Tab-separated table of C-alpha atoms and ligand atoms in Angstrom:
chain	number	residue	atom	x	y	z
A	12	UNK	CA	-15.259	-1.832	25.549
A	13	UNK	CA	-11.797	-2.824	24.347
A	14	UNK	CA	-12.944	-2.832	20.706
A	15	UNK	CA	-14.462	0.631	21.098
A	16	UNK	CA	-11.170	1.857	22.523
A	17	UNK	CA	-9.350	0.400	19.516
A	18	UNK	CA	-11.742	2.248	17.188
A	19	UNK	CA	-11.500	5.510	19.103
A	20	UNK	CA	-7.695	5.530	19.267
A	21	UNK	CA	-7.348	6.519	15.592
A	22	UNK	CA	-10.909	7.710	14.885
A	23	UNK	CA	-12.066	4.651	12.961
A	24	UNK	CA	-15.655	4.942	11.856
A	25	UNK	CA	-16.763	1.338	11.850
A	26	UNK	CA	-15.809	-2.284	12.367
A	27	UNK	CA	-18.065	-5.063	11.093
A	28	UNK	CA	-17.680	-8.630	12.337
A	29	UNK	CA	-18.710	-11.231	9.763
A	30	UNK	CA	-19.550	-14.726	10.951
A	31	UNK	CA	-21.094	-17.699	9.180
A	32	UNK	CA	-20.307	-21.139	10.532
A	33	UNK	CA	-21.427	-23.206	7.540
A	34	UNK	CA	-19.325	-21.085	5.158
A	35	UNK	CA	-16.381	-21.192	7.588
A	36	UNK	CA	-16.331	-17.404	7.651
A	37	UNK	CA	-14.862	-15.367	10.469
A	38	UNK	CA	-13.978	-11.947	9.170
A	39	UNK	CA	-13.645	-8.285	9.998
A	40	UNK	CA	-14.298	-5.274	7.798
A	41	UNK	CA	-12.690	-2.090	9.124
A	42	UNK	CA	-13.635	1.335	7.800
A	43	UNK	CA	-11.311	4.076	8.937
A	44	UNK	CA	-12.528	7.240	7.251
A	45	UNK	CA	-14.961	8.031	4.425
A	46	UNK	CA	-14.425	11.801	4.302
A	47	UNK	CA	-13.004	11.616	0.789
A	48	UNK	CA	-15.206	8.813	-0.551
A	49	UNK	CA	-16.034	5.134	-0.102
A	50	UNK	CA	-13.445	3.204	1.891
A	51	UNK	CA	-11.348	0.988	-0.345
A	52	UNK	CA	-8.971	-1.698	0.845
A	53	UNK	CA	-7.737	-5.224	0.431
A	54	UNK	CA	-9.145	-8.445	1.816
A	55	UNK	CA	-6.382	-10.312	3.670
A	56	UNK	CA	-6.666	-13.981	4.475
A	57	UNK	CA	-4.402	-15.265	7.225
A	58	UNK	CA	-4.366	-17.634	10.158
A	59	UNK	CA	-4.044	-15.088	12.949
A	60	UNK	CA	-2.860	-16.414	16.330
A	61	UNK	CA	-5.383	-14.277	18.182
A	62	UNK	CA	-8.518	-12.365	17.252
A	63	UNK	CA	-6.957	-9.128	18.489
A	64	UNK	CA	-4.085	-9.538	16.024
A	65	UNK	CA	-6.656	-9.723	13.224
A	66	UNK	CA	-8.477	-6.656	14.563
A	67	UNK	CA	-5.272	-4.629	14.893
A	68	UNK	CA	-4.150	-5.618	11.415
A	69	UNK	CA	-7.483	-4.600	9.847
A	70	UNK	CA	-7.593	-1.277	11.707
A	71	UNK	CA	-3.948	-0.439	11.001
A	72	UNK	CA	-4.164	-1.149	7.278
A	73	UNK	CA	-7.532	0.665	6.959
A	74	UNK	CA	-5.937	3.790	8.428
A	75	UNK	CA	-2.932	3.548	6.106
A	76	UNK	CA	-5.359	3.335	3.173
A	77	UNK	CA	-7.030	6.602	4.250
A	78	UNK	CA	-3.641	8.337	4.295
A	79	UNK	CA	-2.538	6.738	1.028
A	80	UNK	CA	-5.672	7.895	-0.812
A	81	UNK	CA	-5.538	11.336	0.796
A	82	UNK	CA	-1.923	12.087	-0.089
A	83	UNK	CA	-2.359	10.673	-3.597
A	84	UNK	CA	-5.187	13.098	-4.310
A	85	UNK	CA	-7.782	10.328	-4.697
A	86	UNK	CA	-11.381	10.716	-3.602
A	87	UNK	CA	-11.457	7.474	-1.684
A	88	UNK	CA	-11.513	6.560	1.976
A	89	UNK	CA	-9.592	3.895	3.857
A	90	UNK	CA	-10.757	0.401	4.671
A	91	UNK	CA	-9.485	-3.127	5.032
A	92	UNK	CA	-10.905	-6.577	5.619
A	93	UNK	CA	-9.443	-9.728	7.085
A	94	UNK	CA	-10.689	-13.262	6.781
A	95	UNK	CA	-9.297	-15.562	9.428
A	96	UNK	CA	-8.135	-18.823	7.881
A	97	UNK	CA	-5.419	-20.633	5.995
A	98	UNK	CA	-5.373	-19.405	2.388
A	99	UNK	CA	-3.918	-22.753	1.285
A	100	UNK	CA	-6.664	-24.900	2.883
A	101	UNK	CA	-9.716	-22.887	3.847
A	102	UNK	CA	-10.791	-21.130	0.648
A	103	UNK	CA	-14.142	-21.942	-0.980
A	104	UNK	CA	-16.757	-20.355	-3.205
A	105	UNK	CA	-19.143	-20.385	-0.232
A	106	UNK	CA	-16.647	-18.500	1.960
A	107	UNK	CA	-16.023	-15.668	-0.481
A	108	UNK	CA	-19.639	-15.357	-1.661
A	109	UNK	CA	-20.791	-15.181	1.961
A	110	UNK	CA	-18.158	-12.528	2.627
A	111	UNK	CA	-19.452	-10.717	-0.480
A	112	UNK	CA	-22.925	-10.512	1.095
A	113	UNK	CA	-21.439	-8.603	4.030
A	114	UNK	CA	-19.701	-6.207	1.643
A	115	UNK	CA	-23.008	-5.713	-0.195
A	116	UNK	CA	-24.714	-5.059	3.134
A	117	UNK	CA	-22.469	-2.043	3.644
A	118	UNK	CA	-24.094	-0.482	0.584
A	119	UNK	CA	-20.891	0.860	-0.967
A	120	UNK	CA	-19.248	2.265	2.156
A	121	UNK	CA	-16.497	-0.345	1.604
A	122	UNK	CA	-14.993	-1.520	-1.708
A	123	UNK	CA	-13.068	-4.801	-1.494
A	124	UNK	CA	-9.899	-5.659	-3.418
A	125	UNK	CA	-7.386	-8.494	-3.296
A	126	UNK	CA	-4.563	-8.463	-0.771
A	127	UNK	CA	-2.118	-10.846	0.891
A	128	UNK	CA	-3.668	-14.331	0.899
A	129	UNK	CA	-6.421	-13.573	-1.627
A	130	UNK	CA	-6.348	-13.381	-5.401
A	131	UNK	CA	-8.387	-12.308	-8.399
A	132	UNK	CA	-10.287	-15.629	-8.453
A	133	UNK	CA	-11.457	-15.080	-4.847
A	134	UNK	CA	-12.571	-11.545	-5.699
A	135	UNK	CA	-14.591	-12.906	-8.578
A	136	UNK	CA	-16.624	-14.975	-6.070
A	137	UNK	CA	-17.089	-11.867	-3.926
A	138	UNK	CA	-18.280	-10.047	-7.045
A	139	UNK	CA	-21.073	-12.609	-7.535
A	140	UNK	CA	-22.738	-11.099	-4.461
A	141	UNK	CA	-21.783	-7.431	-4.687
A	142	UNK	CA	-20.639	-4.859	-7.203
A	143	UNK	CA	-18.434	-3.202	-4.577
A	144	UNK	CA	-15.265	-5.030	-5.619
A	145	UNK	CA	-12.224	-3.698	-7.477
A	146	UNK	CA	-9.008	-5.242	-8.730
A	147	UNK	CA	-10.788	-7.916	-10.751
A	148	UNK	CA	-9.352	-9.468	-13.901
A	149	UNK	CA	-9.046	-7.568	-17.165
A	150	UNK	CA	-11.324	-10.173	-18.770
A	151	UNK	CA	-14.139	-9.015	-16.479
A	152	UNK	CA	-13.506	-5.328	-17.138
A	153	UNK	CA	-11.155	-4.876	-14.206
A	154	UNK	CA	-7.624	-3.534	-13.954
A	155	UNK	CA	-5.887	-6.888	-13.358
A	156	UNK	CA	-2.452	-7.059	-11.732
A	157	UNK	CA	-1.553	-3.666	-10.146
A	158	UNK	CA	2.181	-4.484	-9.960
A	159	UNK	CA	3.271	-2.730	-13.204
A	160	UNK	CA	1.782	0.561	-11.983
A	161	UNK	CA	3.117	0.072	-8.443
A	162	UNK	CA	6.607	-0.624	-9.832
A	163	UNK	CA	6.469	2.455	-12.050
A	164	UNK	CA	5.497	4.548	-9.007
A	165	UNK	CA	8.487	3.158	-7.089
A	166	UNK	CA	10.777	3.974	-10.001
A	167	UNK	CA	9.609	7.610	-10.344
A	168	UNK	CA	9.633	7.882	-6.540
A	169	UNK	CA	13.321	6.859	-6.477
A	170	UNK	CA	14.006	9.617	-8.976
A	171	UNK	CA	12.269	12.200	-6.789
A	172	UNK	CA	14.407	11.109	-3.832
A	173	UNK	CA	17.523	11.466	-6.010
A	174	UNK	CA	16.441	14.927	-7.135
A	175	UNK	CA	16.084	16.220	-3.577
A	176	UNK	CA	19.311	14.621	-2.409
A	177	UNK	CA	21.634	15.236	-5.362
A	178	UNK	CA	19.886	17.897	-7.462
A	179	UNK	CA	19.508	15.517	-10.452
A	180	UNK	CA	17.196	12.563	-10.884
A	181	UNK	CA	19.118	10.217	-13.145
A	182	UNK	CA	19.731	6.781	-11.657
A	183	UNK	CA	22.424	5.871	-14.169
A	184	UNK	CA	25.395	4.203	-12.521
A	185	UNK	CA	23.693	4.010	-9.110
A	186	UNK	CA	23.412	0.772	-7.144
A	187	UNK	CA	19.966	-0.368	-5.982
A	188	UNK	CA	19.522	-3.229	-3.485
A	189	UNK	CA	16.122	-4.916	-3.829
A	190	UNK	CA	14.625	-7.123	-1.118
A	191	UNK	CA	12.143	-9.549	-2.685
A	192	UNK	CA	11.953	-10.736	-6.272
A	193	UNK	CA	8.176	-10.900	-6.604
A	194	UNK	CA	5.621	-9.167	-8.812
A	195	UNK	CA	6.631	-5.559	-8.123
A	196	UNK	CA	10.378	-6.279	-8.328
A	197	UNK	CA	9.893	-8.037	-11.662
A	198	UNK	CA	8.656	-4.790	-13.269
A	199	UNK	CA	10.910	-2.501	-11.230
A	200	UNK	CA	14.122	-4.191	-12.424
A	201	UNK	CA	13.098	-3.551	-16.028
A	202	UNK	CA	12.940	0.228	-15.455
A	203	UNK	CA	16.186	0.205	-13.487
A	204	UNK	CA	18.004	-1.967	-15.989
A	205	UNK	CA	16.895	0.288	-18.815
A	206	UNK	CA	18.410	3.286	-17.017
A	207	UNK	CA	21.758	1.606	-16.409
A	208	UNK	CA	21.364	0.854	-12.709
A	209	UNK	CA	23.501	-1.777	-11.005
A	210	UNK	CA	21.021	-4.183	-9.359
A	211	UNK	CA	21.616	-6.244	-6.232
A	212	UNK	CA	18.731	-8.534	-5.313
A	213	UNK	CA	17.660	-11.168	-2.811
A	214	UNK	CA	14.701	-13.452	-2.210
A	215	UNK	CA	14.153	-16.284	0.192
A	216	UNK	CA	12.869	-18.398	-2.724
A	217	UNK	CA	15.594	-19.087	-5.238
A	218	UNK	CA	13.197	-19.805	-8.129
A	219	UNK	CA	11.912	-16.200	-7.934
A	220	UNK	CA	15.451	-14.937	-8.423
A	221	UNK	CA	16.055	-17.218	-11.367
A	222	UNK	CA	13.258	-15.639	-13.403
A	223	UNK	CA	14.613	-12.128	-12.701
A	224	UNK	CA	18.276	-12.754	-13.419
A	225	UNK	CA	17.202	-14.515	-16.598
A	226	UNK	CA	15.950	-11.198	-18.005
A	227	UNK	CA	18.300	-8.563	-16.495
A	228	UNK	CA	21.838	-8.412	-15.115
A	229	UNK	CA	21.691	-8.538	-11.326
A	230	UNK	CA	23.929	-9.571	-8.475
A	231	UNK	CA	22.296	-12.018	-6.034
A	232	UNK	CA	22.939	-11.923	-2.294
A	233	UNK	CA	21.604	-13.958	0.635
A	234	UNK	CA	18.461	-12.558	2.368
A	235	UNK	CA	20.366	-11.733	5.573
A	236	UNK	CA	23.029	-9.787	3.618
A	237	UNK	CA	20.728	-7.265	1.937
A	238	UNK	CA	20.759	-4.581	4.689
A	239	UNK	CA	24.527	-4.254	4.718
A	240	UNK	CA	25.347	-4.323	0.999
A	241	UNK	CA	27.123	-1.368	-0.511
A	242	UNK	CA	24.377	0.391	-2.496
A	243	UNK	CA	22.911	3.889	-2.895
A	244	UNK	CA	19.267	2.893	-2.631
A	245	UNK	CA	17.515	0.151	-0.653
A	246	UNK	CA	14.191	-0.975	-2.114
A	247	UNK	CA	12.171	-3.173	0.264
A	248	UNK	CA	9.760	-5.099	-1.976
A	249	UNK	CA	9.076	-8.166	0.186
A	250	UNK	CA	7.446	-7.672	3.583
A	251	UNK	CA	6.650	-4.900	6.020
A	252	UNK	CA	8.188	-4.537	9.483
A	253	UNK	CA	11.785	-4.745	8.276
A	254	UNK	CA	13.165	-1.352	9.305
A	255	UNK	CA	14.141	-1.617	12.963
A	256	UNK	CA	17.090	-0.789	15.239
A	257	UNK	CA	19.120	-3.710	13.927
A	258	UNK	CA	18.593	-3.215	10.184
A	259	UNK	CA	19.146	0.569	10.455
A	260	UNK	CA	22.433	-0.114	12.245
A	261	UNK	CA	23.599	-2.233	9.285
A	262	UNK	CA	22.528	0.200	6.547
A	263	UNK	CA	24.921	2.339	4.498
A	264	UNK	CA	22.260	3.457	1.976
A	265	UNK	CA	21.409	7.100	1.209
A	266	UNK	CA	17.799	6.387	0.217
A	267	UNK	CA	15.073	3.862	1.075
A	268	UNK	CA	12.397	3.594	-1.601
A	269	UNK	CA	10.353	0.411	-1.877
A	270	UNK	CA	6.911	-1.145	-2.252
A	271	UNK	CA	6.354	-3.009	1.011
A	272	UNK	CA	3.626	-1.696	3.320
A	273	UNK	CA	4.339	-0.615	6.912
A	274	UNK	CA	8.123	-0.831	6.524
A	275	UNK	CA	8.955	0.917	9.805
A	276	UNK	CA	8.511	-1.332	12.839
A	277	UNK	CA	7.798	1.754	14.942
A	278	UNK	CA	6.831	4.703	12.770
A	279	UNK	CA	7.966	7.381	15.199
A	280	UNK	CA	11.178	5.855	16.585
A	281	UNK	CA	12.499	4.465	13.323
A	282	UNK	CA	11.455	7.532	11.313
A	283	UNK	CA	13.606	9.615	13.660
A	284	UNK	CA	16.494	7.113	13.582
A	285	UNK	CA	16.616	7.181	9.780
A	286	UNK	CA	16.609	10.975	9.771
A	287	UNK	CA	19.417	11.093	12.339
A	288	UNK	CA	21.468	8.670	10.275
A	289	UNK	CA	20.941	10.820	7.167
A	290	UNK	CA	18.974	8.156	5.296
A	291	UNK	CA	16.258	9.630	3.054
A	292	UNK	CA	13.169	7.475	3.605
A	293	UNK	CA	10.329	7.528	1.050
A	294	UNK	CA	7.227	6.925	3.219
A	295	UNK	CA	5.811	3.581	2.106
A	296	UNK	CA	2.220	4.625	1.589
A	297	UNK	CA	3.312	7.560	-0.585
A	298	UNK	CA	5.701	5.702	-2.883
A	299	UNK	CA	3.660	2.487	-3.206
A	300	UNK	CA	0.380	4.238	-4.052
A	301	UNK	CA	0.569	3.051	-7.675
A	302	UNK	CA	-1.470	-0.041	-6.770
A	303	UNK	CA	-4.257	2.056	-5.300
A	304	UNK	CA	-4.084	4.505	-8.204
A	305	UNK	CA	-4.483	1.523	-10.533
A	306	UNK	CA	-7.583	0.275	-8.724
A	307	UNK	CA	-9.053	3.786	-8.455
A	308	UNK	CA	-8.794	3.988	-12.226
A	309	UNK	CA	-10.833	0.828	-12.541
A	310	UNK	CA	-13.726	2.592	-10.818
A	311	UNK	CA	-13.803	5.114	-13.654
A	312	UNK	CA	-13.305	2.672	-16.563
A	313	UNK	CA	-9.786	1.285	-16.595
A	314	UNK	CA	-6.993	2.539	-18.839
A	315	UNK	CA	-3.433	1.595	-17.932
A	316	UNK	CA	-1.894	4.600	-19.708
A	317	UNK	CA	-3.978	6.931	-17.506
A	318	UNK	CA	-3.059	4.962	-14.375
A	319	UNK	CA	0.653	5.175	-15.250
A	320	UNK	CA	0.371	8.901	-15.895
A	321	UNK	CA	-1.307	9.412	-12.512
A	322	UNK	CA	1.368	7.297	-10.832
A	323	UNK	CA	3.919	9.803	-12.155
A	324	UNK	CA	2.382	12.243	-9.652
A	325	UNK	CA	4.203	10.277	-6.924
A	326	UNK	CA	7.335	12.202	-7.973
A	327	UNK	CA	5.859	15.589	-7.037
A	328	UNK	CA	4.117	14.262	-3.943
A	329	UNK	CA	7.425	12.955	-2.611
A	330	UNK	CA	9.149	16.252	-3.354
A	331	UNK	CA	6.469	17.996	-1.262
A	332	UNK	CA	6.989	15.493	1.571
A	333	UNK	CA	10.761	16.014	1.502
A	334	UNK	CA	10.399	19.773	1.380
A	335	UNK	CA	8.088	19.809	4.419
A	336	UNK	CA	10.355	17.367	6.242
A	337	UNK	CA	13.311	19.731	5.779
A	338	UNK	CA	11.373	22.913	6.495
A	339	UNK	CA	9.832	21.618	9.714
A	340	UNK	CA	12.726	19.338	10.678
A	341	UNK	CA	10.438	16.286	10.684
A	342	UNK	CA	11.070	12.663	9.730
A	343	UNK	CA	9.675	12.122	6.228
A	344	UNK	CA	7.047	9.714	7.640
A	345	UNK	CA	5.698	12.469	9.917
A	346	UNK	CA	5.776	15.015	7.086
A	347	UNK	CA	3.693	12.659	4.898
A	348	UNK	CA	1.153	12.193	7.695
A	349	UNK	CA	0.850	15.929	8.068
A	350	UNK	CA	0.164	16.448	4.358
A	351	UNK	CA	-2.432	13.643	4.267
A	352	UNK	CA	-4.168	14.968	7.391
A	353	UNK	CA	-4.136	18.469	5.890
A	354	UNK	CA	-6.084	17.286	2.849
A	355	UNK	CA	-8.593	15.401	5.003
A	356	UNK	CA	-9.168	18.477	7.147
A	357	UNK	CA	-9.543	20.680	4.100
A	358	UNK	CA	-12.225	18.391	2.627
A	359	UNK	CA	-14.022	18.108	5.986
A	360	UNK	CA	-14.090	21.899	6.090
A	361	UNK	CA	-15.507	22.055	2.556
A	362	UNK	CA	-18.216	19.579	3.451
A	363	UNK	CA	-19.371	21.771	6.273
A	364	UNK	CA	-20.077	24.404	3.651
A	365	UNK	CA	-22.348	22.107	1.623
A	366	UNK	CA	-26.077	22.399	1.889
A	367	UNK	CA	-26.879	19.096	0.206
A	368	UNK	CA	-25.283	15.747	-0.542
A	369	UNK	CA	-21.999	15.202	-2.338
A	370	UNK	CA	-21.900	12.455	-4.895
A	371	UNK	CA	-19.191	10.010	-5.819
A	372	UNK	CA	-19.798	8.871	-9.367
A	373	UNK	CA	-17.895	6.071	-10.940
A	374	UNK	CA	-18.245	2.454	-11.945
A	375	UNK	CA	-20.846	1.968	-9.251
A	376	UNK	CA	-23.071	4.761	-10.501
A	377	UNK	CA	-23.777	6.999	-7.611
A	378	UNK	CA	-22.539	6.505	-4.102
A	379	UNK	CA	-24.056	9.330	-2.193
A	380	UNK	CA	-22.135	10.696	0.737
A	381	UNK	CA	-24.296	12.589	3.141
A	382	UNK	CA	-22.675	15.359	5.135
A	383	UNK	CA	-21.193	13.893	8.261
B	419	LIG	P1	5.129	-10.866	-3.950
B	419	LIG	O1	4.516	-11.757	-2.946
B	419	LIG	O2	4.906	-11.128	-5.404
B	419	LIG	O3	6.714	-10.781	-3.745
B	419	LIG	C1	7.314	-10.708	-2.506
B	419	LIG	C2	8.607	-11.509	-2.577
B	419	LIG	O4	9.343	-11.324	-1.383
B	419	LIG	C3	8.399	-13.025	-2.732
B	419	LIG	O5	9.105	-13.487	-3.859
B	419	LIG	C4	8.939	-13.599	-1.426
B	419	LIG	O6	9.546	-14.864	-1.610
B	419	LIG	C5	9.961	-12.559	-1.030
B	419	LIG	N1	10.278	-12.530	0.385
B	419	LIG	C6	9.457	-12.664	1.440
B	419	LIG	N2	10.141	-12.534	2.589
B	419	LIG	C7	11.427	-12.295	2.250
B	419	LIG	C8	12.615	-12.059	3.000
B	419	LIG	N3	12.596	-12.041	4.330
B	419	LIG	N4	13.755	-11.839	2.322
B	419	LIG	C9	13.781	-11.852	0.974
B	419	LIG	N5	12.680	-12.078	0.216
B	419	LIG	C10	11.526	-12.290	0.845
B	419	LIG	O7	4.639	-9.376	-3.571
B	419	LIG	P2	4.573	-8.107	-4.524
B	419	LIG	O8	3.236	-8.053	-5.154
B	419	LIG	O9	5.802	-8.043	-5.352
B	419	LIG	O10	4.601	-6.955	-3.432
B	419	LIG	C11	5.793	-6.667	-2.721
B	419	LIG	C12	5.456	-5.853	-1.497
B	419	LIG	O11	4.850	-4.618	-1.900
B	419	LIG	C13	4.440	-6.508	-0.556
B	419	LIG	O12	4.773	-6.171	0.750
B	419	LIG	C14	3.118	-5.864	-0.953
B	419	LIG	O13	2.200	-5.846	0.132
B	419	LIG	C15	3.560	-4.461	-1.302
B	419	LIG	N6	2.699	-3.806	-2.292
B	419	LIG	C16	2.471	-4.404	-3.472
B	419	LIG	C17	1.656	-3.765	-4.419
B	419	LIG	C18	1.398	-4.414	-5.751
B	419	LIG	O14	0.879	-3.738	-6.631
B	419	LIG	N7	1.743	-5.675	-5.959
B	419	LIG	C19	1.082	-2.514	-4.139
B	419	LIG	C20	1.377	-1.903	-2.908
B	419	LIG	C21	2.182	-2.559	-1.985
């Protein structure tokens, strides 16, 4: 019963448990909503302490993916998969190919992509058993690393936040504090540096910082110092769950605009706290949609220039979120949810008008969506 309650709480459509002892597979595929199209989402591999943590993670991320696709204007639904295990020790061809058979069994309702703990090589094993995989290497006709498009989306998103706050969108002379010096940050600093931004950066691994400060001018601080530095914009590009009572208390930023997923520890409470403190928060799933836009492009025959152009749309989407937030006196996170839900409802309404099937055409040929 408990699992049904978890599904019903946020209207998830489906949860598939995948188990194969000889392959060492214990996994979950969560499908939140396929109103807009097949559910797309990453495959996470992690040693969860408890099965319910894995379930909650899969369901939470699947729902975020629905909202991310909806607000980005993509015709995709939201899904997510988790594989329980240690990514450093438990990976094998057998594991990922067996997982791929489960994905195939869903007949295109779920499209898998890499996520935390998995990489392109793992997805290539999954692809041996199913065509419903995205985010594969360029050599195999895929879109490769999504980080350049994600970083570009963050950059244009920062500009949109500037525009609403100051009436101009130039970042020249502004200070940006970046948490995490990984793949997204590596591309983001190039855009910022080019526009004359003063960069402050931290990472818990010093070698990551070395490669960044080798290419651009940046001031390094300790990880625990990043929330209280004197900067205009905070860009969380490391982990989620970092905006809480304590970090908000330390912040003097005007804007938060970064790539990490699920940045607010409690969406409602911390969304309100940021608003009360006058900090403009770019909802994570809106500003970091470049990665999903990149993968969605792969489904139609990948071209990075087209993906980058579509990621520019994040600017206007954020302006709409900020406008609604001001008009309705809502935290920006709530305003984004309202816009995403509005699009889902609109498409559900359209579907009720159909007499036949609607068809999603793309790399997979035809994925037919019956009226639900
Ligand atoms: P990454 O793993 O390449 O980089 C993250 C960096 O953060 C690492 O260098 C890590 O050492 C550092 N880090 C971790 N904890 C830290 C801490 N407490 N303080 C300081 N540094 C810390 O990841 P990425 O691909 O650059 O993605 C960054 C974030 O954006 C992730 O949360 C990811 O889920 C999210 N995201 C990424 C993409 C993408 O296209 N790569 C798309 C959407 C969302």
